Amino acid sequence: MSDYDGWTMGEMRDGTPIRWKVHPERIDRLSDHHRAILEEEASGRGMTLIEYAGWVGRMPRSELHVYRDRVRSGVGGPRLAEVYDAWLSARVAVTERQTLQQGWNPGEPDRWV
């Protein structure tokens, strides 16, 4: 579920509210090696690196796990393993995550941190 500020809302396994937002422009935080892999993949799809980074950042976890399972079983070969590794790095680089924490003192409102 998304809110009006572009955050996607969810819950951690313990029920703690969590939200995340994708900032594709943060792709500059990647290593040169991962950036080169993603640039090649983006080009093959007719996308810019920023567009591709946004797509990777918003990829549902269930879809990502399909690729993870292919890599683990060796079905995708070394190229899929490289791309998957670059995706994981990109997701960390472009995704901002916050959890809702209770106010630290009595009467303080809950806050996203």
mmCIF file with all atom_site columns, C-alpha atoms in Angstrom:
data_model
loop_
_atom_site.group_PDB
_atom_site.id
_atom_site.type_symbol
_atom_site.label_atom_id
_atom_site.label_alt_id
_atom_site.label_comp_id
_atom_site.label_asym_id
_atom_site.label_entity_id
_atom_site.label_seq_id
_atom_site.pdbx_PDB_ins_code
_atom_site.Cartn_x
_atom_site.Cartn_y
_atom_site.Cartn_z
_atom_site.occupancy
_atom_site.B_iso_or_equiv
_atom_site.pdbx_formal_charge
_atom_site.auth_seq_id
_atom_site.auth_comp_id
_atom_site.auth_asym_id
_atom_site.auth_atom_id
_atom_site.pdbx_PDB_model_num
ATOM 1   C CA . MET A 1 1   ? 0.000  0.000   0.000   1.00 0.00 ? 1   MET A CA 1
ATOM 2   C CA . SER A 1 2   ? 1.361  3.465   -0.885  1.00 0.00 ? 2   SER A CA 1
ATOM 3   C CA . ASP A 1 3   ? 0.631  6.754   0.813   1.00 0.00 ? 3   ASP A CA 1
ATOM 4   C CA . TYR A 1 4   ? 0.445  10.197  -0.743  1.00 0.00 ? 4   TYR A CA 1
ATOM 5   C CA . ASP A 1 5   ? 4.151  10.940  -0.203  1.00 0.00 ? 5   ASP A CA 1
ATOM 6   C CA . GLY A 1 6   ? 5.312  8.029   -2.341  1.00 0.00 ? 6   GLY A CA 1
ATOM 7   C CA . TRP A 1 7   ? 6.082  5.717   0.565   1.00 0.00 ? 7   TRP A CA 1
ATOM 8   C CA . THR A 1 8   ? 5.096  2.071   0.352   1.00 0.00 ? 8   THR A CA 1
ATOM 9   C CA . MET A 1 9   ? 3.761  0.816   3.654   1.00 0.00 ? 9   MET A CA 1
ATOM 10  C CA . GLY A 1 10  ? 4.154  -2.636  5.131   1.00 0.00 ? 10  GLY A CA 1
ATOM 11  C CA . GLU A 1 11  ? 4.909  -4.565  8.288   1.00 0.00 ? 11  GLU A CA 1
ATOM 12  C CA . MET A 1 12  ? 7.909  -6.426  9.591   1.00 0.00 ? 12  MET A CA 1
ATOM 13  C CA . ARG A 1 13  ? 7.425  -10.023 10.719  1.00 0.00 ? 13  ARG A CA 1
ATOM 14  C CA . ASP A 1 14  ? 6.862  -8.847  14.288  1.00 0.00 ? 14  ASP A CA 1
ATOM 15  C CA . GLY A 1 15  ? 4.121  -6.440  13.171  1.00 0.00 ? 15  GLY A CA 1
ATOM 16  C CA . THR A 1 16  ? 6.214  -3.261  13.388  1.00 0.00 ? 16  THR A CA 1
ATOM 17  C CA . PRO A 1 17  ? 5.054  -0.765  10.741  1.00 0.00 ? 17  PRO A CA 1
ATOM 18  C CA . ILE A 1 18  ? 7.662  -0.131  8.055   1.00 0.00 ? 18  ILE A CA 1
ATOM 19  C CA . ARG A 1 19  ? 7.747  2.084   4.997   1.00 0.00 ? 19  ARG A CA 1
ATOM 20  C CA . TRP A 1 20  ? 10.104 2.442   2.072   1.00 0.00 ? 20  TRP A CA 1
ATOM 21  C CA . LYS A 1 21  ? 10.665 4.761   -0.850  1.00 0.00 ? 21  LYS A CA 1
ATOM 22  C CA . VAL A 1 22  ? 12.807 4.257   -3.942  1.00 0.00 ? 22  VAL A CA 1
ATOM 23  C CA . HIS A 1 23  ? 15.285 7.016   -4.886  1.00 0.00 ? 23  HIS A CA 1
ATOM 24  C CA . PRO A 1 24  ? 16.786 5.864   -8.219  1.00 0.00 ? 24  PRO A CA 1
ATOM 25  C CA . GLU A 1 25  ? 19.109 8.874   -8.328  1.00 0.00 ? 25  GLU A CA 1
ATOM 26  C CA . ARG A 1 26  ? 21.094 7.270   -5.503  1.00 0.00 ? 26  ARG A CA 1
ATOM 27  C CA . ILE A 1 27  ? 22.501 4.784   -8.000  1.00 0.00 ? 27  ILE A CA 1
ATOM 28  C CA . ASP A 1 28  ? 25.752 6.742   -7.823  1.00 0.00 ? 28  ASP A CA 1
ATOM 29  C CA . ARG A 1 29  ? 26.396 4.939   -4.510  1.00 0.00 ? 29  ARG A CA 1
ATOM 30  C CA . LEU A 1 30  ? 27.099 1.703   -6.388  1.00 0.00 ? 30  LEU A CA 1
ATOM 31  C CA . SER A 1 31  ? 30.509 0.284   -7.161  1.00 0.00 ? 31  SER A CA 1
ATOM 32  C CA . ASP A 1 32  ? 31.782 0.798   -10.704 1.00 0.00 ? 32  ASP A CA 1
ATOM 33  C CA . HIS A 1 33  ? 31.509 -2.961  -11.273 1.00 0.00 ? 33  HIS A CA 1
ATOM 34  C CA . HIS A 1 34  ? 27.820 -3.137  -10.346 1.00 0.00 ? 34  HIS A CA 1
ATOM 35  C CA . ARG A 1 35  ? 27.041 0.090   -12.181 1.00 0.00 ? 35  ARG A CA 1
ATOM 36  C CA . ALA A 1 36  ? 28.564 -1.329  -15.389 1.00 0.00 ? 36  ALA A CA 1
ATOM 37  C CA . ILE A 1 37  ? 26.436 -4.483  -15.123 1.00 0.00 ? 37  ILE A CA 1
ATOM 38  C CA . LEU A 1 38  ? 23.273 -2.449  -14.552 1.00 0.00 ? 38  LEU A CA 1
ATOM 39  C CA . GLU A 1 39  ? 24.080 -0.034  -17.381 1.00 0.00 ? 39  GLU A CA 1
ATOM 40  C CA . GLU A 1 40  ? 24.434 -2.948  -19.776 1.00 0.00 ? 40  GLU A CA 1
ATOM 41  C CA . GLU A 1 41  ? 21.140 -4.471  -18.608 1.00 0.00 ? 41  GLU A CA 1
ATOM 42  C CA . ALA A 1 42  ? 19.368 -1.106  -18.799 1.00 0.00 ? 42  ALA A CA 1
ATOM 43  C CA . SER A 1 43  ? 20.643 -0.514  -22.318 1.00 0.00 ? 43  SER A CA 1
ATOM 44  C CA . GLY A 1 44  ? 19.428 -3.954  -23.391 1.00 0.00 ? 44  GLY A CA 1
ATOM 45  C CA . ARG A 1 45  ? 15.932 -3.017  -22.178 1.00 0.00 ? 45  ARG A CA 1
ATOM 46  C CA . GLY A 1 46  ? 15.989 0.424   -23.797 1.00 0.00 ? 46  GLY A CA 1
ATOM 47  C CA . MET A 1 47  ? 16.048 2.145   -20.412 1.00 0.00 ? 47  MET A CA 1
ATOM 48  C CA . THR A 1 48  ? 18.301 4.708   -18.789 1.00 0.00 ? 48  THR A CA 1
ATOM 49  C CA . LEU A 1 49  ? 20.287 3.639   -15.747 1.00 0.00 ? 49  LEU A CA 1
ATOM 50  C CA . ILE A 1 50  ? 18.035 5.768   -13.516 1.00 0.00 ? 50  ILE A CA 1
ATOM 51  C CA . GLU A 1 51  ? 14.884 4.168   -14.957 1.00 0.00 ? 51  GLU A CA 1
ATOM 52  C CA . TYR A 1 52  ? 16.349 0.712   -14.554 1.00 0.00 ? 52  TYR A CA 1
ATOM 53  C CA . ALA A 1 53  ? 17.463 1.424   -10.982 1.00 0.00 ? 53  ALA A CA 1
ATOM 54  C CA . GLY A 1 54  ? 13.902 2.514   -10.172 1.00 0.00 ? 54  GLY A CA 1
ATOM 55  C CA . TRP A 1 55  ? 12.540 -0.678  -11.705 1.00 0.00 ? 55  TRP A CA 1
ATOM 56  C CA . VAL A 1 56  ? 14.991 -2.795  -9.707  1.00 0.00 ? 56  VAL A CA 1
ATOM 57  C CA . GLY A 1 57  ? 14.165 -0.906  -6.514  1.00 0.00 ? 57  GLY A CA 1
ATOM 58  C CA . ARG A 1 58  ? 10.421 -1.441  -6.996  1.00 0.00 ? 58  ARG A CA 1
ATOM 59  C CA . MET A 1 59  ? 10.700 -5.089  -8.076  1.00 0.00 ? 59  MET A CA 1
ATOM 60  C CA . PRO A 1 60  ? 8.458  -7.147  -5.797  1.00 0.00 ? 60  PRO A CA 1
ATOM 61  C CA . ARG A 1 61  ? 10.335 -9.363  -3.401  1.00 0.00 ? 61  ARG A CA 1
ATOM 62  C CA . SER A 1 62  ? 8.451  -12.374 -4.766  1.00 0.00 ? 62  SER A CA 1
ATOM 63  C CA . GLU A 1 63  ? 9.850  -11.700 -8.251  1.00 0.00 ? 63  GLU A CA 1
ATOM 64  C CA . LEU A 1 64  ? 13.331 -11.144 -6.873  1.00 0.00 ? 64  LEU A CA 1
ATOM 65  C CA . HIS A 1 65  ? 13.098 -14.503 -5.113  1.00 0.00 ? 65  HIS A CA 1
ATOM 66  C CA . VAL A 1 66  ? 12.333 -16.229 -8.412  1.00 0.00 ? 66  VAL A CA 1
ATOM 67  C CA . TYR A 1 67  ? 15.677 -14.992 -9.724  1.00 0.00 ? 67  TYR A CA 1
ATOM 68  C CA . ARG A 1 68  ? 17.397 -15.843 -6.420  1.00 0.00 ? 68  ARG A CA 1
ATOM 69  C CA . ASP A 1 69  ? 16.160 -19.414 -6.723  1.00 0.00 ? 69  ASP A CA 1
ATOM 70  C CA . ARG A 1 70  ? 17.394 -19.640 -10.316 1.00 0.00 ? 70  ARG A CA 1
ATOM 71  C CA . VAL A 1 71  ? 20.823 -18.415 -9.249  1.00 0.00 ? 71  VAL A CA 1
ATOM 72  C CA . ARG A 1 72  ? 20.957 -20.898 -6.367  1.00 0.00 ? 72  ARG A CA 1
ATOM 73  C CA . SER A 1 73  ? 20.012 -23.794 -8.617  1.00 0.00 ? 73  SER A CA 1
ATOM 74  C CA . GLY A 1 74  ? 22.497 -22.722 -11.306 1.00 0.00 ? 74  GLY A CA 1
ATOM 75  C CA . VAL A 1 75  ? 19.790 -22.381 -13.962 1.00 0.00 ? 75  VAL A CA 1
ATOM 76  C CA . GLY A 1 76  ? 20.619 -18.818 -14.964 1.00 0.00 ? 76  GLY A CA 1
ATOM 77  C CA . GLY A 1 77  ? 24.344 -19.275 -15.351 1.00 0.00 ? 77  GLY A CA 1
ATOM 78  C CA . PRO A 1 78  ? 27.055 -16.851 -14.270 1.00 0.00 ? 78  PRO A CA 1
ATOM 79  C CA . ARG A 1 79  ? 25.483 -13.831 -15.982 1.00 0.00 ? 79  ARG A CA 1
ATOM 80  C CA . LEU A 1 80  ? 22.251 -14.076 -14.008 1.00 0.00 ? 80  LEU A CA 1
ATOM 81  C CA . ALA A 1 81  ? 24.318 -14.460 -10.840 1.00 0.00 ? 81  ALA A CA 1
ATOM 82  C CA . GLU A 1 82  ? 26.195 -11.230 -11.679 1.00 0.00 ? 82  GLU A CA 1
ATOM 83  C CA . VAL A 1 83  ? 22.996 -9.361  -12.496 1.00 0.00 ? 83  VAL A CA 1
ATOM 84  C CA . TYR A 1 84  ? 21.268 -10.631 -9.352  1.00 0.00 ? 84  TYR A CA 1
ATOM 85  C CA . ASP A 1 85  ? 24.221 -9.511  -7.221  1.00 0.00 ? 85  ASP A CA 1
ATOM 86  C CA . ALA A 1 86  ? 24.099 -6.068  -8.854  1.00 0.00 ? 86  ALA A CA 1
ATOM 87  C CA . TRP A 1 87  ? 20.335 -5.902  -8.225  1.00 0.00 ? 87  TRP A CA 1
ATOM 88  C CA . LEU A 1 88  ? 20.847 -6.599  -4.529  1.00 0.00 ? 88  LEU A CA 1
ATOM 89  C CA . SER A 1 89  ? 23.430 -3.822  -4.296  1.00 0.00 ? 89  SER A CA 1
ATOM 90  C CA . ALA A 1 90  ? 21.205 -1.456  -6.244  1.00 0.00 ? 90  ALA A CA 1
ATOM 91  C CA . ARG A 1 91  ? 18.209 -2.146  -3.994  1.00 0.00 ? 91  ARG A CA 1
ATOM 92  C CA . VAL A 1 92  ? 20.273 -1.262  -0.931  1.00 0.00 ? 92  VAL A CA 1
ATOM 93  C CA . ALA A 1 93  ? 21.584 1.891   -2.617  1.00 0.00 ? 93  ALA A CA 1
ATOM 94  C CA . VAL A 1 94  ? 18.267 3.264   -3.891  1.00 0.00 ? 94  VAL A CA 1
ATOM 95  C CA . THR A 1 95  ? 15.813 2.243   -1.168  1.00 0.00 ? 95  THR A CA 1
ATOM 96  C CA . GLU A 1 96  ? 15.167 4.318   1.943   1.00 0.00 ? 96  GLU A CA 1
ATOM 97  C CA . ARG A 1 97  ? 13.580 2.304   4.752   1.00 0.00 ? 97  ARG A CA 1
ATOM 98  C CA . GLN A 1 98  ? 12.021 3.530   7.971   1.00 0.00 ? 98  GLN A CA 1
ATOM 99  C CA . THR A 1 99  ? 10.254 1.898   10.905  1.00 0.00 ? 99  THR A CA 1
ATOM 100 C CA . LEU A 1 100 ? 7.637  3.502   13.130  1.00 0.00 ? 100 LEU A CA 1
ATOM 101 C CA . GLN A 1 101 ? 9.051  3.803   16.635  1.00 0.00 ? 101 GLN A CA 1
ATOM 102 C CA . GLN A 1 102 ? 7.096  4.673   19.743  1.00 0.00 ? 102 GLN A CA 1
ATOM 103 C CA . GLY A 1 103 ? 7.760  8.080   21.296  1.00 0.00 ? 103 GLY A CA 1
ATOM 104 C CA . TRP A 1 104 ? 10.865 8.011   23.423  1.00 0.00 ? 104 TRP A CA 1
ATOM 105 C CA . ASN A 1 105 ? 9.309  9.825   26.378  1.00 0.00 ? 105 ASN A CA 1
ATOM 106 C CA . PRO A 1 106 ? 5.781  9.667   27.795  1.00 0.00 ? 106 PRO A CA 1
ATOM 107 C CA . GLY A 1 107 ? 3.411  11.741  25.684  1.00 0.00 ? 107 GLY A CA 1
ATOM 108 C CA . GLU A 1 108 ? 5.743  11.995  22.691  1.00 0.00 ? 108 GLU A CA 1
ATOM 109 C CA . PRO A 1 109 ? 4.237  10.982  19.362  1.00 0.00 ? 109 PRO A CA 1
ATOM 110 C CA . ASP A 1 110 ? 5.438  7.973   17.433  1.00 0.00 ? 110 ASP A CA 1
ATOM 111 C CA . ARG A 1 111 ? 8.043  8.802   14.797  1.00 0.00 ? 111 ARG A CA 1
ATOM 112 C CA . TRP A 1 112 ? 9.477  7.319   11.633  1.00 0.00 ? 112 TRP A CA 1
ATOM 113 C CA . VAL A 1 113 ? 13.181 6.538   11.962  1.00 0.00 ? 113 VAL A CA 1
#
